[in-house]
PDB file of C-alpha atoms in Angstrom:
ATOM      1  CA  GLU M 220      35.907  51.624  68.291  1.00 66.00           C
ATOM      2  CA  ARG M 221      36.919  54.685  70.280  1.00 76.00           C
ATOM      3  CA  LEU M 222      38.570  57.545  68.480  1.00 77.00           C
ATOM      4  CA  ALA M 223      41.511  59.330  69.998  1.00 73.00           C
ATOM      5  CA  PRO M 224      40.663  62.733  71.431  1.00 75.00           C
ATOM      6  CA  PRO M 225      41.613  65.713  69.282  1.00 72.00           C
ATOM      7  CA  PRO M 226      45.027  67.182  70.014  1.00 71.00           C
ATOM      8  CA  SER M 227      45.230  70.051  72.459  1.00 76.00           C
ATOM      9  CA  PRO M 228      45.708  73.474  70.945  1.00 75.00           C
ATOM     10  CA  PRO M 229      49.266  74.739  71.140  1.00 76.00           C
ATOM     11  CA  PRO M 230      50.096  77.126  73.976  1.00 81.00           C
ATOM     12  CA  PRO M 231      49.894  80.858  73.193  1.00 85.00           C
ATOM     13  CA  SER M 232      53.683  81.202  72.963  1.00 85.00           C
ATOM     14  CA  GLN M 233      53.865  78.485  70.289  1.00 86.00           C
ATOM     15  CA  ARG M 234      50.923  79.986  68.367  1.00 88.00           C
ATOM     16  CA  ARG M 235      52.685  83.349  68.407  1.00 92.00           C
ATOM     17  CA  ALA M 236      55.965  81.756  67.250  1.00 92.00           C
ATOM     18  CA  LEU M 237      54.092  79.934  64.473  1.00 92.00           C
ATOM     19  CA  ARG M 238      52.427  83.153  63.285  1.00 93.00           C
ATOM     20  CA  GLU M 239      55.781  84.964  63.331  1.00 95.00           C
ATOM     21  CA  ALA M 240      57.555  82.172  61.446  1.00 94.00           C
ATOM     22  CA  THR M 241      54.755  82.016  58.873  1.00 94.00           C
ATOM     23  CA  GLU M 242      54.985  85.760  58.275  1.00 96.00           C
ATOM     24  CA  ARG M 243      58.785  85.590  57.982  1.00 95.00           C
ATOM     25  CA  TRP M 244      58.415  82.764  55.427  1.00 93.00           C
ATOM     26  CA  ARG M 245      55.681  84.597  53.487  1.00 94.00           C
ATOM     27  CA  HIS M 246      57.942  87.645  53.189  1.00 95.00           C
ATOM     28  CA  GLY M 247      60.989  85.620  52.130  1.00 94.00           C
ATOM     29  CA  LEU M 248      62.929  86.221  55.354  1.00 96.00           C
ATOM     30  CA  ILE M 249      63.351  82.480  55.934  1.00 94.00           C
ATOM     31  CA  GLY M 250      63.565  79.752  53.314  1.00 92.00           C
ATOM     32  CA  ASN M 251      61.283  76.782  52.676  1.00 88.00           C
ATOM     33  CA  PHE M 252      63.627  74.309  54.351  1.00 88.00           C
ATOM     34  CA  ASP M 253      63.900  76.329  57.567  1.00 92.00           C
ATOM     35  CA  TYR M 254      60.146  76.877  57.623  1.00 92.00           C
ATOM     36  CA  LEU M 255      59.455  73.151  57.150  1.00 88.00           C
ATOM     37  CA  LEU M 256      61.916  72.322  59.928  1.00 88.00           C
ATOM     38  CA  PHE M 257      60.127  74.788  62.199  1.00 90.00           C
ATOM     39  CA  LEU M 258      56.710  73.255  61.379  1.00 88.00           C
ATOM     40  CA  ASN M 259      58.055  69.761  62.026  1.00 85.00           C
ATOM     41  CA  ASP M 260      59.532  70.915  65.339  1.00 85.00           C
ATOM     42  CA  CYS M 261      56.143  72.367  66.341  1.00 84.00           C
ATOM     43  CA  ALA M 262      54.597  68.973  65.530  1.00 82.00           C
ATOM     44  CA  GLY M 263      57.122  67.185  67.753  1.00 80.00           C
ATOM     45  CA  ARG M 264      59.105  65.630  64.924  1.00 82.00           C
ATOM     46  CA  SER M 265      62.877  65.322  65.188  1.00 76.00           C
ATOM     47  CA  PHE M 266      65.914  63.998  63.359  1.00 76.00           C
ATOM     48  CA  HIS M 267      66.761  62.199  66.617  1.00 78.00           C
ATOM     49  CA  ASP M 268      63.710  59.914  66.568  1.00 74.00           C
ATOM     50  CA  LEU M 269      63.262  57.808  63.419  1.00 69.00           C
ATOM     51  CA  ALA M 270      59.638  57.107  64.340  1.00 72.00           C
ATOM     52  CA  GLN M 271      58.914  60.852  64.263  1.00 73.00           C
ATOM     53  CA  TYR M 272      61.314  61.886  61.514  1.00 72.00           C
ATOM     54  CA  PRO M 273      60.563  65.289  59.920  1.00 72.00           C
ATOM     55  CA  VAL M 274      58.217  65.307  56.946  1.00 74.00           C
ATOM     56  CA  MET M 275      59.499  67.027  53.815  1.00 74.00           C
ATOM     57  CA  PRO M 276      57.408  67.169  50.657  1.00 76.00           C
ATOM     58  CA  TRP M 277      58.694  65.408  47.551  1.00 80.00           C
ATOM     59  CA  VAL M 278      58.310  68.172  44.971  1.00 83.00           C
ATOM     60  CA  LEU M 279      60.890  67.485  42.270  1.00 85.00           C
ATOM     61  CA  SER M 280      60.498  65.012  39.431  1.00 85.00           C
ATOM     62  CA  ASP M 281      64.023  65.264  37.975  1.00 84.00           C
ATOM     63  CA  TYR M 282      66.632  63.540  40.134  1.00 83.00           C
ATOM     64  CA  THR M 283      68.975  62.490  37.328  1.00 88.00           C
ATOM     65  CA  SER M 284      70.109  65.742  35.707  1.00 89.00           C
ATOM     66  CA  ALA M 285      73.434  67.269  36.760  1.00 91.00           C
ATOM     67  CA  SER M 286      71.658  70.616  37.097  1.00 91.00           C
ATOM     68  CA  ILE M 287      68.065  71.763  36.909  1.00 89.00           C
ATOM     69  CA  ASP M 288      66.320  75.035  36.141  1.00 91.00           C
ATOM     70  CA  LEU M 289      63.990  75.729  39.066  1.00 87.00           C
ATOM     71  CA  HIS M 290      61.969  78.045  36.831  1.00 92.00           C
ATOM     72  CA  ASP M 291      61.135  75.138  34.482  1.00 91.00           C
ATOM     73  CA  PRO M 292      57.773  73.635  35.535  1.00 89.00           C
ATOM     74  CA  SER M 293      58.748  70.236  34.120  1.00 88.00           C
ATOM     75  CA  VAL M 294      61.258  69.610  36.946  1.00 89.00           C
ATOM     76  CA  TYR M 295      58.436  69.554  39.513  1.00 88.00           C
ATOM     77  CA  ARG M 296      56.146  66.627  40.164  1.00 84.00           C
ATOM     78  CA  ASP M 297      52.376  66.835  39.727  1.00 81.00           C
ATOM     79  CA  LEU M 298      51.250  67.877  43.223  1.00 78.00           C
ATOM     80  CA  SER M 299      47.594  67.206  42.405  1.00 79.00           C
ATOM     81  CA  ARG M 300      48.250  63.441  42.645  1.00 75.00           C
ATOM     82  CA  PRO M 301      49.672  61.333  45.482  1.00 76.00           C
ATOM     83  CA  ILE M 302      53.260  60.196  44.965  1.00 72.00           C
ATOM     84  CA  GLY M 303      52.122  56.594  44.447  1.00 72.00           C
ATOM     85  CA  ALA M 304      49.865  57.598  41.571  1.00 71.00           C
ATOM     86  CA  LEU M 305      52.619  59.242  39.525  1.00 70.00           C
ATOM     87  CA  ASN M 306      54.017  56.034  38.058  1.00 71.00           C
ATOM     88  CA  ALA M 307      51.704  54.607  35.381  1.00 69.00           C
ATOM     89  CA  GLU M 308      53.145  51.083  35.903  1.00 71.00           C
ATOM     90  CA  ARG M 309      52.047  51.123  39.564  1.00 64.00           C
ATOM     91  CA  LEU M 310      48.510  52.035  38.559  1.00 62.00           C
ATOM     92  CA  ALA M 311      48.170  49.148  36.083  1.00 60.00           C
TER      93      ALA M 311
END
């Protein structure tokens, strides 16, 4: 079976834009959501194509409370495990 060739490296202008966006995110000049949208755009993902819909990480575990404390570690899911392995009933 033939493997697909590796993707081409991004052009210099996109690499520069990626470095700049990463630095802006690292220094708190842009938020997580905007940074993730930028990364998805660089990868060719769009809200206009359901087959290439942007990827956003599922990081919260509490979706039922009226409000949550983002400083409370218990509101975040265990990122060391895949999302499918978080439910004990699914593992049984």
